[in-house]
Amino acid sequence: MMIASNNMILEAKHLVKEYKQRSGRFGLGETVIKALDDVSISLKKGSTLAVVGESGSGKSTLARCLLQLHPFNSGEVLFHGQSLGKLDTAALRHARKNLQMVFQDPFASLNPRMRIGDIVGEGLLVHDLGNANERLKKVQEMLERVGLKPEDVSKYPHQFSGGQRQRIGIARALVLEPEVVVCDEPVSALDVSVQAQILLLLKRLQAEMQLSYVFITHDLRVVRHIADEIVVMNKGKIVEQGEVNTIYQSPQQSYTRDLLKAIPGQQ
Amino acid sequence: MTEILNIAHLNIALKKEPTRLLVKDVAFQLSAGKTTCIVGESGSGKSLTALTVMGLLSQQLLATGQVLFNGVDLTTLNNKEMQSIRGAQIGMIFQEPMTSLNPVLTVGYQIGEVLSAHKGLKGETLALKVGQLLTQVGISADRANSYPDELSGGQRQRVMVAMSIACEPALLIADEPTTALDVTVQAQILTLLDELKNRMQMAMLFITHDFGVVSDIADDVIVMFRGEIVEAGSKEQVLGNPQHPYTKALLDCVPDVAGKKTLKPIDYAWLNQNKVAG
């Protein structure tokens, strides 16, 4: 479904990503695994696009390819209609200011030896935004915005709970005031109570900062609460995509139906 | 209904800090053929309670109270006595099938180990029984020679299930057995566990933080918060008509498939103010 390109903030066109895996006796053979097989998606400005699939479906690979963190074999990623692959290093870095990521594991994604102020402020430093004082002020403001305290800047990650760490991860992504945030399973490592807090926080920040989200998840209950559109992936291919309510109410593909049927707690 | 497990006045604390209770005055009973789910957030004491029943509590912790299993108080048993019960009369399944299985031994060997240790089976009889168990959990018998890394996550968890039911235990403890699995695989494992429980009339203690899973598999539900049981009852009561403010708050956090519900995070300040627990 191609809607007029102009209100699309981020688009992927015909992405193909292949991994080579050694196989057979002594690993002499080679099997090509298609992690992404002709994947095209488009993200409307200010909306949330959920990418759903089981492990091995290619959803995390897609997230990384969108941000050019992974090289891919063919296809292109367009940000405001401009192909990111054609940018040189400096221009890509500049574009990345507007393309940020929130990771799944709040324990693994924060450097344990860095203070929160340095973790959240690193992006500002890299992009040379403001002097030390201005950066600190910005970091503190951002921390407050995600529900932490300004004085947390001098603490280390281990002093925070899982939910608080995820807030730090969100602050790090948003301090640069990006336009697009790719969230890779941001709530799957959290308790339901904390999950609800983070989902509401992400929604509030989306409204306040006019963010567009690509939301990678395997949890179809979460999708219903956060997404406007949904892409269902299986084995590197897009099985079905469309508006969330339409897909939940009348899934067209048997794989989507199986996935929806497997959600626990429906009777 | 046959009572299998009866826990009363169970307290767990750090040996170094015996006054600060991590699990406080926990009491519940399990009956044959019934599934009881313990739900709660991380740190609520649900896993500590399960570990006590299995006799696997860390040396740094001390459990006091009564844990009657088929009339025997498990807290009074020594290691050797506990070993003869664990694996034989009490089966266990953990969250991460990959870390629970030994990567350098075939799955058939690992299932067989349980049977040779507790039942003294060997040779042909052992191989036959291992094959039967694999078939029972939906894996073809010839996969006995496979190593854990040759199996998918769901198959590995099926192997864990086969190990845990090998000696036909009276009690099966499953600590978040499907949390690491995809939804479709999760649905399969839940169905498998439910079938086995009914066929073998086991009592099942199922630990989870997923209310969807609870509503699919539980007969009874126990809600834990900060080391205490705040509410317990039948699934219909606890999920359908929760009485305790914490249970209500927890249920308000759970996203529904229909997407109609407004998510509401738990107001811990309110809970603290009204001293609901802890």
GROMACS .gro file of N, CA, C and O in nm, chain B residues 69-120:
model
  208
  336PHE      N    1   0.487  -3.190   5.227
  336PHE     CA    2   0.466  -3.251   5.095
  336PHE      C    3   0.427  -3.396   5.118
  336PHE      O    4   0.505  -3.474   5.173
  337ASN      N    5   0.306  -3.432   5.081
  337ASN     CA    6   0.252  -3.566   5.110
  337ASN      C    7   0.275  -3.604   5.256
  337ASN      O    8   0.313  -3.717   5.287
  338GLY      N    9   0.257  -3.509   5.345
  338GLY     CA   10   0.269  -3.538   5.488
  338GLY      C   11   0.409  -3.525   5.546
  338GLY      O   12   0.426  -3.532   5.666
  339VAL      N   13   0.511  -3.507   5.457
  339VAL     CA   14   0.648  -3.496   5.508
  339VAL      C   15   0.689  -3.348   5.509
  339VAL      O   16   0.669  -3.277   5.410
  340ASP      N   17   0.745  -3.302   5.621
  340ASP     CA   18   0.789  -3.163   5.625
  340ASP      C   19   0.925  -3.149   5.558
  340ASP      O   20   1.027  -3.196   5.610
  341LEU      N   21   0.926  -3.087   5.441
  341LEU     CA   22   1.048  -3.079   5.362
  341LEU      C   23   1.158  -2.997   5.430
  341LEU      O   24   1.276  -3.017   5.404
  342THR      N   25   1.119  -2.904   5.518
  342THR     CA   26   1.220  -2.820   5.582
  342THR      C   27   1.306  -2.900   5.681
  342THR      O   28   1.414  -2.857   5.720
  343THR      N   29   1.258  -3.021   5.722
  343THR     CA   30   1.333  -3.100   5.819
  343THR      C   31   1.426  -3.200   5.752
  343THR      O   32   1.504  -3.267   5.818
  344LEU      N   33   1.418  -3.211   5.618
  344LEU     CA   34   1.497  -3.313   5.550
  344LEU      C   35   1.641  -3.267   5.527
  344LEU      O   36   1.667  -3.149   5.510
  345ASN      N   37   1.735  -3.364   5.528
  345ASN     CA   38   1.872  -3.328   5.491
  345ASN      C   39   1.888  -3.336   5.339
  345ASN      O   40   1.796  -3.377   5.267
  346ASN      N   41   2.005  -3.298   5.290
  346ASN     CA   42   2.029  -3.292   5.146
  346ASN      C   43   1.998  -3.422   5.073
  346ASN      O   44   1.938  -3.423   4.967
  347LYS      N   45   2.042  -3.533   5.134
  347LYS     CA   46   2.028  -3.661   5.068
  347LYS      C   47   1.881  -3.702   5.055
  347LYS      O   48   1.836  -3.746   4.950
  348GLU      N   49   1.810  -3.679   5.164
  348GLU     CA   50   1.667  -3.712   5.163
  348GLU      C   51   1.594  -3.625   5.062
  348GLU      O   52   1.507  -3.670   4.988
  349MET      N   53   1.634  -3.497   5.057
  349MET     CA   54   1.571  -3.404   4.964
  349MET      C   55   1.598  -3.446   4.820
  349MET      O   56   1.511  -3.438   4.733
  350GLN      N   57   1.722  -3.495   4.797
  350GLN     CA   58   1.759  -3.538   4.662
  350GLN      C   59   1.673  -3.653   4.611
  350GLN      O   60   1.645  -3.663   4.492
  351SER      N   61   1.632  -3.740   4.703
  351SER     CA   62   1.551  -3.854   4.659
  351SER      C   63   1.410  -3.810   4.623
  351SER      O   64   1.339  -3.880   4.551
  352ILE      N   65   1.367  -3.695   4.675
  352ILE     CA   66   1.233  -3.645   4.643
  352ILE      C   67   1.237  -3.557   4.518
  352ILE      O   68   1.158  -3.570   4.426
  353ARG      N   69   1.338  -3.470   4.515
  353ARG     CA   70   1.351  -3.375   4.404
  353ARG      C   71   1.379  -3.451   4.275
  353ARG      O   72   1.468  -3.536   4.270
  354GLY      N   73   1.303  -3.421   4.172
  354GLY     CA   74   1.323  -3.491   4.046
  354GLY      C   75   1.239  -3.616   4.036
  354GLY      O   76   1.200  -3.658   3.927
  355ALA      N   77   1.212  -3.681   4.151
  355ALA     CA   78   1.130  -3.801   4.149
  355ALA      C   79   0.985  -3.768   4.180
  355ALA      O   80   0.894  -3.794   4.101
  356GLN      N   81   0.963  -3.710   4.299
  356GLN     CA   82   0.826  -3.678   4.339
  356GLN      C   83   0.789  -3.533   4.313
  356GLN      O   84   0.673  -3.497   4.308
  357ILE      N   85   0.893  -3.449   4.301
  357ILE     CA   86   0.869  -3.310   4.264
  357ILE      C   87   0.948  -3.281   4.136
  357ILE      O   88   1.070  -3.291   4.134
  358GLY      N   89   0.878  -3.251   4.030
  358GLY     CA   90   0.943  -3.217   3.904
  358GLY      C   91   0.956  -3.067   3.891
  358GLY      O   92   0.878  -2.992   3.951
  359MET      N   93   1.057  -3.023   3.814
  359MET     CA   94   1.080  -2.879   3.800
  359MET      C   95   1.107  -2.840   3.656
  359MET      O   96   1.176  -2.911   3.584
  360ILE      N   97   1.055  -2.727   3.618
  360ILE     CA   98   1.088  -2.668   3.487
  360ILE      C   99   1.122  -2.522   3.510
  360ILE      O  100   1.050  -2.452   3.580
  361PHE      N  101   1.232  -2.478   3.448
  361PHE     CA  102   1.273  -2.340   3.467
  361PHE      C  103   1.251  -2.257   3.342
  361PHE      O  104   1.215  -2.309   3.237
  362GLN      N  105   1.281  -2.128   3.357
  362GLN     CA  106   1.254  -2.034   3.248
  362GLN      C  107   1.338  -2.058   3.123
  362GLN      O  108   1.287  -2.065   3.013
  363GLU      N  109   1.468  -2.071   3.142
  363GLU     CA  110   1.560  -2.071   3.029
  363GLU      C  111   1.598  -2.214   2.992
  363GLU      O  112   1.683  -2.273   3.058
  364PRO      N  113   1.539  -2.272   2.889
  364PRO     CA  114   1.573  -2.411   2.860
  364PRO      C  115   1.719  -2.431   2.820
  364PRO      O  116   1.776  -2.536   2.843
  365MET      N  117   1.780  -2.327   2.763
  365MET     CA  118   1.918  -2.345   2.716
  365MET      C  119   2.016  -2.353   2.833
  365MET      O  120   2.112  -2.428   2.829
  366THR      N  121   1.992  -2.274   2.937
  366THR     CA  122   2.086  -2.278   3.048
  366THR      C  123   2.055  -2.394   3.143
  366THR      O  124   2.139  -2.432   3.224
  367SER      N  125   1.935  -2.452   3.134
  367SER     CA  126   1.903  -2.564   3.221
  367SER      C  127   1.957  -2.696   3.167
  367SER      O  128   1.972  -2.792   3.241
  368LEU      N  129   1.981  -2.702   3.037
  368LEU     CA  130   2.031  -2.826   2.977
  368LEU      C  131   2.183  -2.820   2.962
  368LEU      O  132   2.239  -2.714   2.935
  369ASN      N  133   2.247  -2.935   2.977
  369ASN     CA  134   2.392  -2.941   2.958
  369ASN      C  135   2.424  -2.951   2.809
  369ASN      O  136   2.381  -3.044   2.742
  370PRO      N  137   2.499  -2.854   2.755
  370PRO     CA  138   2.521  -2.850   2.610
  370PRO      C  139   2.606  -2.965   2.554
  370PRO      O  140   2.604  -2.990   2.435
  371VAL      N  141   2.685  -3.033   2.639
  371VAL     CA  142   2.774  -3.136   2.584
  371VAL      C  143   2.717  -3.278   2.598
  371VAL      O  144   2.784  -3.375   2.565
  372LEU      N  145   2.595  -3.289   2.648
  372LEU     CA  146   2.533  -3.422   2.658
  372LEU      C  147   2.407  -3.426   2.571
  372LEU      O  148   2.337  -3.326   2.558
  373THR      N  149   2.380  -3.543   2.512
  373THR     CA  150   2.260  -3.554   2.430
  373THR      C  151   2.137  -3.540   2.520
  373THR      O  152   2.143  -3.569   2.640
  374VAL      N  153   2.026  -3.497   2.460
  374VAL     CA  154   1.906  -3.479   2.542
  374VAL      C  155   1.856  -3.614   2.595
  374VAL      O  156   1.803  -3.622   2.705
  375GLY      N  157   1.876  -3.719   2.515
  375GLY     CA  158   1.835  -3.851   2.560
  375GLY      C  159   1.910  -3.892   2.687
  375GLY      O  160   1.851  -3.943   2.782
  376TYR      N  161   2.040  -3.864   2.690
  376TYR     CA  162   2.121  -3.896   2.807
  376TYR      C  163   2.070  -3.821   2.929
  376TYR      O  164   2.059  -3.876   3.037
  377GLN      N  165   2.036  -3.693   2.906
  377GLN     CA  166   1.995  -3.610   3.019
  377GLN      C  167   1.859  -3.652   3.075
  377GLN      O  168   1.835  -3.647   3.195
  378ILE      N  169   1.770  -3.694   2.985
  378ILE     CA  170   1.641  -3.745   3.035
  378ILE      C  171   1.664  -3.878   3.106
  378ILE      O  172   1.608  -3.906   3.212
  379GLY      N  173   1.753  -3.960   3.048
  379GLY     CA  174   1.783  -4.090   3.105
  379GLY      C  175   1.844  -4.082   3.245
  379GLY      O  176   1.818  -4.166   3.330
  380GLU      N  177   1.924  -3.977   3.266
  380GLU     CA  178   1.989  -3.958   3.396
  380GLU      C  179   1.888  -3.957   3.510
  380GLU      O  180   1.911  -4.016   3.616
  381VAL      N  181   1.777  -3.889   3.488
  381VAL     CA  182   1.673  -3.881   3.592
  381VAL      C  183   1.622  -4.020   3.624
  381VAL      O  184   1.606  -4.058   3.741
  382LEU      N  185   1.599  -4.097   3.518
  382LEU     CA  186   1.541  -4.230   3.536
  382LEU      C  187   1.639  -4.327   3.599
  382LEU      O  188   1.601  -4.411   3.681
  383SER      N  189   1.768  -4.317   3.563
  383SER     CA  190   1.862  -4.411   3.624
  383SER      C  191   1.890  -4.372   3.769
  383SER      O  192   1.909  -4.458   3.854
  384ALA      N  193   1.889  -4.242   3.798
  384ALA     CA  194   1.915  -4.200   3.935
  384ALA      C  195   1.802  -4.240   4.030
  384ALA      O  196   1.827  -4.287   4.141
  385HIS      N  197   1.678  -4.221   3.984
  385HIS     CA  198   1.567  -4.244   4.076
  385HIS      C  199   1.504  -4.381   4.063
  385HIS      O  200   1.450  -4.435   4.158
  386LYS      N  201   1.506  -4.440   3.944
  386LYS     CA  202   1.435  -4.566   3.923
  386LYS      C  203   1.531  -4.682   3.894
  386LYS      O  204   1.487  -4.796   3.879
  387GLY      N  205   1.660  -4.650   3.879
  387GLY     CA  206   1.757  -4.754   3.850
  387GLY      C  207   1.741  -4.820   3.714
  387GLY      O  208   1.790  -4.931   3.693
   0.00000   0.00000   0.00000
